[in-house]
mmCIF file of C-alpha atoms and ligand atoms in Angstrom:
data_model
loop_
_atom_site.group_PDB
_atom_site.id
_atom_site.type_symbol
_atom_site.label_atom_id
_atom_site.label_comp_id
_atom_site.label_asym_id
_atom_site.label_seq_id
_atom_site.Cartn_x
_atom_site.Cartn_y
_atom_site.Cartn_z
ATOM 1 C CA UNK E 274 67.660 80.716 78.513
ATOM 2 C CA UNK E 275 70.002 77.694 77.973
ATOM 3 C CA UNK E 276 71.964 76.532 80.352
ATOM 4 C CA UNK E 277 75.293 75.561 79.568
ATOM 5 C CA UNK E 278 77.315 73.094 81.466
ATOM 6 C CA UNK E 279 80.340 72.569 79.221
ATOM 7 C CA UNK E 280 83.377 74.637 77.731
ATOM 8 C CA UNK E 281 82.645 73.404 74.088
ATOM 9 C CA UNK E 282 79.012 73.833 74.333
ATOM 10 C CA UNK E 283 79.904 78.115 75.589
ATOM 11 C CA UNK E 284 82.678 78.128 72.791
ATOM 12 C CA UNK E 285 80.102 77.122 69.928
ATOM 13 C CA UNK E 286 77.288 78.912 71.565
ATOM 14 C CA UNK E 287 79.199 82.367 71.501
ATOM 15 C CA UNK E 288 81.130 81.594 68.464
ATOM 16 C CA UNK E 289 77.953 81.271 66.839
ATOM 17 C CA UNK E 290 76.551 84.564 68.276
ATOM 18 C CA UNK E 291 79.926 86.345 66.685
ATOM 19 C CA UNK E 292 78.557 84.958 63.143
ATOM 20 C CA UNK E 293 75.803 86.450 63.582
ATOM 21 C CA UNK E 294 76.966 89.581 64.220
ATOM 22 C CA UNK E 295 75.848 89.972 67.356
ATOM 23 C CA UNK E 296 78.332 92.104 70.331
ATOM 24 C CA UNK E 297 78.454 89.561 73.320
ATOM 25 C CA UNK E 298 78.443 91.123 76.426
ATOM 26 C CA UNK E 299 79.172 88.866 79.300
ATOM 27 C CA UNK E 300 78.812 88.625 83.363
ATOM 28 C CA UNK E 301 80.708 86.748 85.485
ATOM 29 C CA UNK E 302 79.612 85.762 88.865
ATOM 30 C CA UNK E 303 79.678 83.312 91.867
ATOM 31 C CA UNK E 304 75.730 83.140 91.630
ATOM 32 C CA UNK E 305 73.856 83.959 95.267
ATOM 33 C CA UNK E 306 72.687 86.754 93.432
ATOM 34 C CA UNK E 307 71.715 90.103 94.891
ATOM 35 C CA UNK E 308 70.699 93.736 93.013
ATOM 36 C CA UNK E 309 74.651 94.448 92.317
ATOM 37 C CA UNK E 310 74.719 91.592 89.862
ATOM 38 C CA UNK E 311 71.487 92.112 88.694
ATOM 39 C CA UNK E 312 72.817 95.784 87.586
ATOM 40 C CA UNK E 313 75.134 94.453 85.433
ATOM 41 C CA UNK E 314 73.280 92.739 83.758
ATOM 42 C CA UNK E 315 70.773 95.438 82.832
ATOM 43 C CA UNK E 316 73.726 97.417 81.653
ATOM 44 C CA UNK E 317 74.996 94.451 79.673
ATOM 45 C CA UNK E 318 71.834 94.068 77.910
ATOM 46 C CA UNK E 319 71.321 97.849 77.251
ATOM 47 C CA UNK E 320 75.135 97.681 75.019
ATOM 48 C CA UNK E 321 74.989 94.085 74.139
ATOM 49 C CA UNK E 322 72.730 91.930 71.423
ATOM 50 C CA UNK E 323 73.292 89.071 73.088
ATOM 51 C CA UNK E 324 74.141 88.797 77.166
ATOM 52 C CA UNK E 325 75.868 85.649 78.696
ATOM 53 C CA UNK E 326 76.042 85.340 82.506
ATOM 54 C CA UNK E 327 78.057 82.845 84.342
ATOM 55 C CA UNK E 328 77.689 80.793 87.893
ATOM 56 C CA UNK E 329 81.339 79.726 89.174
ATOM 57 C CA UNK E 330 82.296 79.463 92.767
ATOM 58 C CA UNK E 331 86.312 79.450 91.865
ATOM 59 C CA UNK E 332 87.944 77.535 94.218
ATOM 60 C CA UNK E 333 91.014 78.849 93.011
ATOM 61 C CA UNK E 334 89.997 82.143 94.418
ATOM 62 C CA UNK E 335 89.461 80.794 98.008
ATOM 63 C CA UNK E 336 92.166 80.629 100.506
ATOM 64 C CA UNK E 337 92.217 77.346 102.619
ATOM 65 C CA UNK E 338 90.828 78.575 105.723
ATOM 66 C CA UNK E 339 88.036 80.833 103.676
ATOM 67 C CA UNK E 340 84.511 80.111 102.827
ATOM 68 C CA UNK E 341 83.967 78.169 99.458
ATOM 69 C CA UNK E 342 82.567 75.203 101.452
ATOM 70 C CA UNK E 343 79.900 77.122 103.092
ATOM 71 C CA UNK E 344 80.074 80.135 100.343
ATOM 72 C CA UNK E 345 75.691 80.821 99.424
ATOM 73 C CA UNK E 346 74.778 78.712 96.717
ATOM 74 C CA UNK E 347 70.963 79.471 95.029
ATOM 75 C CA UNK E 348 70.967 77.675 91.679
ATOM 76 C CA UNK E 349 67.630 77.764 91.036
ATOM 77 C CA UNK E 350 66.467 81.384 91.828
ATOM 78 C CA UNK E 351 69.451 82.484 90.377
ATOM 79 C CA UNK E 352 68.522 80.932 87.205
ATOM 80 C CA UNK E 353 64.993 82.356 87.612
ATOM 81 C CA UNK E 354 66.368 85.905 88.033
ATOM 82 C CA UNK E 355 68.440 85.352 84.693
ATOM 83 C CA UNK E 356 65.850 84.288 83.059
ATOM 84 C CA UNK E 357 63.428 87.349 83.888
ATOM 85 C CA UNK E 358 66.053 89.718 82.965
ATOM 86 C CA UNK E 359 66.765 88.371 79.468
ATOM 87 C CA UNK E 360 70.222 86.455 79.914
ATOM 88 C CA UNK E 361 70.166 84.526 76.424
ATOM 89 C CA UNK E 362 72.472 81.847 78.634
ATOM 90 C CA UNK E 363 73.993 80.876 81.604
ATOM 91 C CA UNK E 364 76.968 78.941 81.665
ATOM 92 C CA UNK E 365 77.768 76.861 84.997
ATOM 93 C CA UNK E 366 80.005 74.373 84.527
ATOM 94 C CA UNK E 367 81.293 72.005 87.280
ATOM 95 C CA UNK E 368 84.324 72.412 88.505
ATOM 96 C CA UNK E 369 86.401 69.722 87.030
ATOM 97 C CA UNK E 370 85.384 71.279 83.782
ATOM 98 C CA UNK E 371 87.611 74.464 84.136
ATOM 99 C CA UNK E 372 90.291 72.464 86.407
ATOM 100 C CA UNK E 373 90.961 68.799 84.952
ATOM 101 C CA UNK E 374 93.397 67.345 86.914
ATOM 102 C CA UNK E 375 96.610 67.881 86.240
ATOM 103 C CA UNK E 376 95.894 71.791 85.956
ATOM 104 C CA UNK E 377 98.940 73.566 86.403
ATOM 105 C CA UNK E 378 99.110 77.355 84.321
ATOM 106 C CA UNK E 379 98.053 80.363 86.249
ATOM 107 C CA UNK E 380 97.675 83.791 85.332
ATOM 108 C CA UNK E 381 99.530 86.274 88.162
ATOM 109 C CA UNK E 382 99.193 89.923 87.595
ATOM 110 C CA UNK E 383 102.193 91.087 89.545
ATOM 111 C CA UNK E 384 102.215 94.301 91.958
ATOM 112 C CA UNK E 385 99.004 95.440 91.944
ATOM 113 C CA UNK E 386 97.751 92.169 93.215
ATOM 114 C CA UNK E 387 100.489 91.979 96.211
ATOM 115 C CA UNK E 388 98.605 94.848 98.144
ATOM 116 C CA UNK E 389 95.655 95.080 100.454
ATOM 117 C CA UNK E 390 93.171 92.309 99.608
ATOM 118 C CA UNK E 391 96.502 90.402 98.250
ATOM 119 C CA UNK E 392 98.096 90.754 101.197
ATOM 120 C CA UNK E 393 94.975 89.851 103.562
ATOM 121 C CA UNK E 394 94.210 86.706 100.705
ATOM 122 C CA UNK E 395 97.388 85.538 99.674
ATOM 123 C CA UNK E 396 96.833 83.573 96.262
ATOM 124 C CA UNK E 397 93.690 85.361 95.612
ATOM 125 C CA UNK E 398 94.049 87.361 92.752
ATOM 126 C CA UNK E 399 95.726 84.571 90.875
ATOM 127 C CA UNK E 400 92.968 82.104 91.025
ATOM 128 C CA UNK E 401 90.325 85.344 90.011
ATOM 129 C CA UNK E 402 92.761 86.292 86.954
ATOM 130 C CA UNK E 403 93.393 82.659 85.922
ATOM 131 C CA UNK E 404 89.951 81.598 85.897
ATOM 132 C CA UNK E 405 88.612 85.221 84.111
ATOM 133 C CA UNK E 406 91.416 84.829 81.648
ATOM 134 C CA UNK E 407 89.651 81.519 80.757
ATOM 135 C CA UNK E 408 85.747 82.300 80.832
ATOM 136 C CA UNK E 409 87.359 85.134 78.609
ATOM 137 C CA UNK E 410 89.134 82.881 75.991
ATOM 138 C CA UNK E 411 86.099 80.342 76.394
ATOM 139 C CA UNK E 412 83.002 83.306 75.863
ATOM 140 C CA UNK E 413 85.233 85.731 74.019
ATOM 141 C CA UNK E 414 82.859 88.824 74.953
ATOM 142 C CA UNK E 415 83.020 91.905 73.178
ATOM 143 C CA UNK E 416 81.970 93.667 76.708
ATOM 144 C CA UNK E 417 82.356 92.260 80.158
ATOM 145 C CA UNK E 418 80.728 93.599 83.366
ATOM 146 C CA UNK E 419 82.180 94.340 86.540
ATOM 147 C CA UNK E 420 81.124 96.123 89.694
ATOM 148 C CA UNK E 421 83.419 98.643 91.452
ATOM 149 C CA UNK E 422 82.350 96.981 94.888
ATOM 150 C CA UNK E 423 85.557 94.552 93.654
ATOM 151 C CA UNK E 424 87.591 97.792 92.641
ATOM 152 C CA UNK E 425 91.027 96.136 93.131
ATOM 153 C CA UNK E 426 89.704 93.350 91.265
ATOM 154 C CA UNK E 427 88.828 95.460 88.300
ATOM 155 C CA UNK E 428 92.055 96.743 88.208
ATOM 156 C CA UNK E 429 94.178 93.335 87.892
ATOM 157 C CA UNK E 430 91.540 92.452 85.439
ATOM 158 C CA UNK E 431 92.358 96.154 83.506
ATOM 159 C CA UNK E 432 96.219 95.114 83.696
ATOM 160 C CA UNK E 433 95.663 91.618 82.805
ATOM 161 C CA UNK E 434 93.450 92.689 79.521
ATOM 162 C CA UNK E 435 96.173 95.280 78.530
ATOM 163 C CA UNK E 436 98.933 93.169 79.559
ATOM 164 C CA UNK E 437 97.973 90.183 77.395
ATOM 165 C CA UNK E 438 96.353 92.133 74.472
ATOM 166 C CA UNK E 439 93.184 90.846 74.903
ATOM 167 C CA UNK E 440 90.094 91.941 72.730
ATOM 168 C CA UNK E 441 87.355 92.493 75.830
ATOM 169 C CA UNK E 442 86.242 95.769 76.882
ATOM 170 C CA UNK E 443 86.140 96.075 80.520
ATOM 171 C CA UNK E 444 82.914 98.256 81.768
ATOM 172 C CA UNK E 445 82.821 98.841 85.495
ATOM 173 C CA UNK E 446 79.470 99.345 87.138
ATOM 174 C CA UNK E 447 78.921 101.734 90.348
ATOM 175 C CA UNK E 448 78.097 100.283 94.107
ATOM 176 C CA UNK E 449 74.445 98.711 94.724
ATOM 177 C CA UNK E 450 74.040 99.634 98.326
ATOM 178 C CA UNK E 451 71.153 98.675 101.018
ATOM 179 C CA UNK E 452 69.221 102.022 102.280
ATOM 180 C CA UNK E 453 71.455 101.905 105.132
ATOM 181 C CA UNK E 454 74.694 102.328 102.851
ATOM 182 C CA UNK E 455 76.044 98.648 103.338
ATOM 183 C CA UNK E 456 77.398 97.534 99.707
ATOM 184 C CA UNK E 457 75.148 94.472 98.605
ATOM 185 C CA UNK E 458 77.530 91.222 98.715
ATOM 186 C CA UNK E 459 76.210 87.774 98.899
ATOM 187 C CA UNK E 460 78.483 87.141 102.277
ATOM 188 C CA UNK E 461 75.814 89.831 103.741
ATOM 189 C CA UNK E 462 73.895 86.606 104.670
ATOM 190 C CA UNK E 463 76.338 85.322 106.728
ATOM 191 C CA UNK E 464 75.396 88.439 109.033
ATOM 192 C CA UNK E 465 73.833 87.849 112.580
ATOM 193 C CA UNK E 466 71.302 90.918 113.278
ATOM 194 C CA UNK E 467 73.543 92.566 115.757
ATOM 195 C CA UNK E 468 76.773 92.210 113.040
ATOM 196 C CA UNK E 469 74.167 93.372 110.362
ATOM 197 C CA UNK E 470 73.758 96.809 112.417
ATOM 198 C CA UNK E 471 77.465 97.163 112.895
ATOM 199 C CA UNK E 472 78.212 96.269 109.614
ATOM 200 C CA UNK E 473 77.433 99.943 108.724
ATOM 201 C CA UNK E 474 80.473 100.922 109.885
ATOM 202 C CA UNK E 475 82.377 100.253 106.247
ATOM 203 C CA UNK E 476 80.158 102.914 104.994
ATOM 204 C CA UNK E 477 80.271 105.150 108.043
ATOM 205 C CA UNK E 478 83.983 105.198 107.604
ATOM 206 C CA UNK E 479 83.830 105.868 103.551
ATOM 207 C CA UNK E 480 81.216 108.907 104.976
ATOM 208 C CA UNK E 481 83.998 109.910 106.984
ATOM 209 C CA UNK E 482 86.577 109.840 104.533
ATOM 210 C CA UNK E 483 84.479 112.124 102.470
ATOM 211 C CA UNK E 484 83.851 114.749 105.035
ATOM 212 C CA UNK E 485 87.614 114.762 105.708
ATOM 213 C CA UNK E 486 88.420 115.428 101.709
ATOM 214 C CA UNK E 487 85.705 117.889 101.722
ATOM 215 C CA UNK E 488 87.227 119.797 103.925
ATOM 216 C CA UNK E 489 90.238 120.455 102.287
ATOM 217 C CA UNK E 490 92.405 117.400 103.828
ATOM 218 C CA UNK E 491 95.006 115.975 101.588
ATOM 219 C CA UNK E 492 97.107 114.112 103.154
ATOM 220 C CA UNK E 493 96.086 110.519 103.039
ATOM 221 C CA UNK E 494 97.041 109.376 106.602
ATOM 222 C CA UNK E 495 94.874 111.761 107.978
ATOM 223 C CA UNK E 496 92.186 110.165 106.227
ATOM 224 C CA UNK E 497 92.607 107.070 107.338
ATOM 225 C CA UNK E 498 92.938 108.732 110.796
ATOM 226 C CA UNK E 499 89.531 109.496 110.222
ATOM 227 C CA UNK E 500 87.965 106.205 109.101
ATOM 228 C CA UNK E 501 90.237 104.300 112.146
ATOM 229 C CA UNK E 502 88.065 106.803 114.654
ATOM 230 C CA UNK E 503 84.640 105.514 113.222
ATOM 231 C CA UNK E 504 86.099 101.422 113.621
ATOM 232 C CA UNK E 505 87.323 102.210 117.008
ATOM 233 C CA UNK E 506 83.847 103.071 118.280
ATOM 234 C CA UNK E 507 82.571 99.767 116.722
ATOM 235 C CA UNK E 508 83.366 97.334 118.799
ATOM 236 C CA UNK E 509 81.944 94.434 116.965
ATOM 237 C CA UNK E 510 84.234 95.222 113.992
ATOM 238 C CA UNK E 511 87.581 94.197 113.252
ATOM 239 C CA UNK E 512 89.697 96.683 110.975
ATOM 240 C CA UNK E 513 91.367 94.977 108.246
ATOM 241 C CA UNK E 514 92.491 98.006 106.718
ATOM 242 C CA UNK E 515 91.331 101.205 106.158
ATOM 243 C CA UNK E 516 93.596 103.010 103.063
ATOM 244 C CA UNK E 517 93.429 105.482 100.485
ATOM 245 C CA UNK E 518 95.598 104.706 97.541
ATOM 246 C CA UNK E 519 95.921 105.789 93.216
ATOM 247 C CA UNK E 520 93.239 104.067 91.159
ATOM 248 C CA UNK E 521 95.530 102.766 88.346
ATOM 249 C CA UNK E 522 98.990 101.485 90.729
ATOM 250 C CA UNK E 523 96.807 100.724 94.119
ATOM 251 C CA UNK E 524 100.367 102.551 95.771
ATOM 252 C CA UNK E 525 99.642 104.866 98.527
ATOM 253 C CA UNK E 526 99.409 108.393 97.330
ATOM 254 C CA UNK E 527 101.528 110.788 100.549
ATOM 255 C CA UNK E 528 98.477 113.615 99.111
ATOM 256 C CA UNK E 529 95.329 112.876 97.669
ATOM 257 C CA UNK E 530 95.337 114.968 94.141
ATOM 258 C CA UNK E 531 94.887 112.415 91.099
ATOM 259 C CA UNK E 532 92.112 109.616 91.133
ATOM 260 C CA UNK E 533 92.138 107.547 94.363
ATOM 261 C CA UNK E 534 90.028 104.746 95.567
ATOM 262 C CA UNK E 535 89.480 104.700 99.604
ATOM 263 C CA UNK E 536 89.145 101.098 100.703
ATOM 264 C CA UNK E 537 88.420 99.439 103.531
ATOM 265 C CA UNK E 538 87.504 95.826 104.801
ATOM 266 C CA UNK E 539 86.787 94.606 108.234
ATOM 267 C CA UNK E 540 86.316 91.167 109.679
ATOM 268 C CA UNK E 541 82.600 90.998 111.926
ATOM 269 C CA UNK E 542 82.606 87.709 113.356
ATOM 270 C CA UNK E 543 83.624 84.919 110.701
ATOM 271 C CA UNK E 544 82.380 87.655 108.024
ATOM 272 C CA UNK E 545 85.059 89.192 105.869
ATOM 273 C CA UNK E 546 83.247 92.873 104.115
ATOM 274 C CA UNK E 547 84.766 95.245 102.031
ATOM 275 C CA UNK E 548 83.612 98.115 100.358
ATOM 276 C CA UNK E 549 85.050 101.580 98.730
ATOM 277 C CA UNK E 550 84.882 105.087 97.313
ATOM 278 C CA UNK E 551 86.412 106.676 94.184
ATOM 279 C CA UNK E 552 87.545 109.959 94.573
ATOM 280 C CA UNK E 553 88.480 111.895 91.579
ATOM 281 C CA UNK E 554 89.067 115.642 90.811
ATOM 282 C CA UNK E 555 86.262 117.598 89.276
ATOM 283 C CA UNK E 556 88.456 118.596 86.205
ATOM 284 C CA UNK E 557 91.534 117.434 85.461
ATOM 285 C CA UNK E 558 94.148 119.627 87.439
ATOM 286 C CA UNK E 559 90.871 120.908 89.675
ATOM 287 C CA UNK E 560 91.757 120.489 93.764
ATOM 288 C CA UNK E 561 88.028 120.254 93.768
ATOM 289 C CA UNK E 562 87.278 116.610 94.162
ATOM 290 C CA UNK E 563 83.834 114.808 93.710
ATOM 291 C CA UNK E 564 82.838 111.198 95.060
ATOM 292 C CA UNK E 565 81.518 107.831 94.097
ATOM 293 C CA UNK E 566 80.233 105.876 96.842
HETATM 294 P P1 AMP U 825 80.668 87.840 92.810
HETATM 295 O O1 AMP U 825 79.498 86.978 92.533
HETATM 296 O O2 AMP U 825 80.807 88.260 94.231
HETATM 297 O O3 AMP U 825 81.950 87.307 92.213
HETATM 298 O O4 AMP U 825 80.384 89.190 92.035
HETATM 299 C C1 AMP U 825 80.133 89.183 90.647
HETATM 300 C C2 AMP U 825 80.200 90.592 90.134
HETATM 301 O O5 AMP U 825 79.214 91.391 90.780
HETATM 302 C C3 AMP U 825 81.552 91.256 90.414
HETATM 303 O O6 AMP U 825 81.942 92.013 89.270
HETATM 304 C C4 AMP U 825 81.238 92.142 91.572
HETATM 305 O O7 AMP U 825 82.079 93.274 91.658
HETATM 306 C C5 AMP U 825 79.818 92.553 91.263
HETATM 307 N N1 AMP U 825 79.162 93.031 92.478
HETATM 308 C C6 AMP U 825 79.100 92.403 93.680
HETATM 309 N N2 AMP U 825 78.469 93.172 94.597
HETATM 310 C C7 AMP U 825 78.127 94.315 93.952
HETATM 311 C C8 AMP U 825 77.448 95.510 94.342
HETATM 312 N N3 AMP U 825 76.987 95.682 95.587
HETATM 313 N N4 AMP U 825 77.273 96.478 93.419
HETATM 314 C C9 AMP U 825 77.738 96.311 92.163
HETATM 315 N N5 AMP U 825 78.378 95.215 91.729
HETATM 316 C C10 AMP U 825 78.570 94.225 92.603
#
């Protein structure tokens, strides 16, 4: 696997992959890998003839008082784990190679990216659209891979790729989770033992959600009645949000009847988790409704 530091090495790289016919499928991550990226990449190489990964902590993504200084960085293994899976290369470039000075043009995906994990990381979503827009111009993938763990992510990405005609197919990848339910995240590290045991309580609350829906409830606040209950009795959790809203506008559906995500993210100590389920009806106009957790 070759490792590539710089943009015009990438651009030649995958520009000669597209000569040779090959479809590029390509996976973008902050490295600190875990079995969620892993997945992707196994799906990536099952559509793709040739997979590219990437290792970028985006500073651009970070707010000032978050974790990109401290954020897990594992070069070496993760290389190692690219390697054994049959990445053809990674590219990692430094920092000042995707923001020279002088940078200025950013890519901001309006509405959907003002809501929940906007709101709670102001300037967020414009530093992950801005720098995917340009590992997208700079790998120009046929496929890329995403995991729904991110699910509002995925969606600005979805609007971006529409918005700005571009010529990547966007394939979303379900939720790695530990036995226990907890989503795999490489911030799971940051987790004391007694946080690790709480930190349950995202998917405790998704399990709750569920039962709720199951049971006939449609009215959205009444689910996230339900999910509040299971963060009150966790004491060592504290409820960012806990809300149910449509999968393509993020907007809070009054009645849950189309396709919905249920998010939530909590703070446990300095440790910001999120996680989600997709609800969706059976059929289309069915009030039968099955879940992805
Ligand atoms: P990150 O390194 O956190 O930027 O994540 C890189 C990619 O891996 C993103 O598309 C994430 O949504 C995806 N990912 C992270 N955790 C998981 C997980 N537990 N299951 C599936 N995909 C994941």
């Amino acid at each position: 696997m070759e490792t590539i530091r710089t943009i015009s090495w990438m651009k030649e790289a995958a520009r000669q992959a597209r000569a040779d016919n090959h479809l590029v499928g390509f996976v973008p991550t902050m490295g600190a890998l875990h079995e969620g990226h892993l997945s992707l990449v196994r799906r990536a190489k099952q559509e793709c003839s040739r997979v590219y990964a990437s290792i970028f902590v985006n500073p651009k993504q970070f707010g000032p008082n978050e974790d990109f200084a401290k954020y897990p960085r594992s070069f070496e293994s993760d290389s190692t784990r690219f390697v054994e899976l049959g990445v053809d290369a990674l590219f990692a470039p430094p920092p000042e190679e995707i923001y020279p000075s002088g940078f200025s043009t950013y890519v901001n995906v309006e509405g959907i990216s003002d809501r929940l994990e906007g709101s709670s990381r102001p300037g967020h979503f414009r530093g992950v659209a801005t720098v995917v827009l340009k590992l997208f111009e700079i790998v120009q993938p046929d496929f890329a891979y995403f995991g729904r763990k991110d699910a509002q992510q995925v969606a600005v990405i979805q609007r971006m790729a529409r918005d700005l005609n571009l010529n990547v197919q966007i394939a979303v990848c379900p939720i790695v989770r530990e036995p226990d339910g907890l989503a795999l995240s490489s911030r799971n590290a940051y987790l004391g033992p007694e946080e690790r045991r709480a930190a349950t309580v995202l998917y405790r609350a998704l399990e709750a959600a569920r039962s709720e829906l199951s049971r006939g409830t449609r009215d959205s606040l009444q689910v996230q009645q339900a999910m509040r209950a299971i963060f009150e009795k966790e004491p060592l959790a504290r409820l960012d949000y806990a809300e149910v809203v449509s999968a393509d506008t993020f907007e809070p559906p009054v009645r849950v009847s189309r396709a919905s995500y249920v998010l939530v993210a909590t703070h446990l100590g300095k440790t910001r988790l999120i996680d989600n389920m997709l609800v969706e009806p059976i059929q289309a106009d069915s009030n039968e409704l099955q879940f992805h957790l």
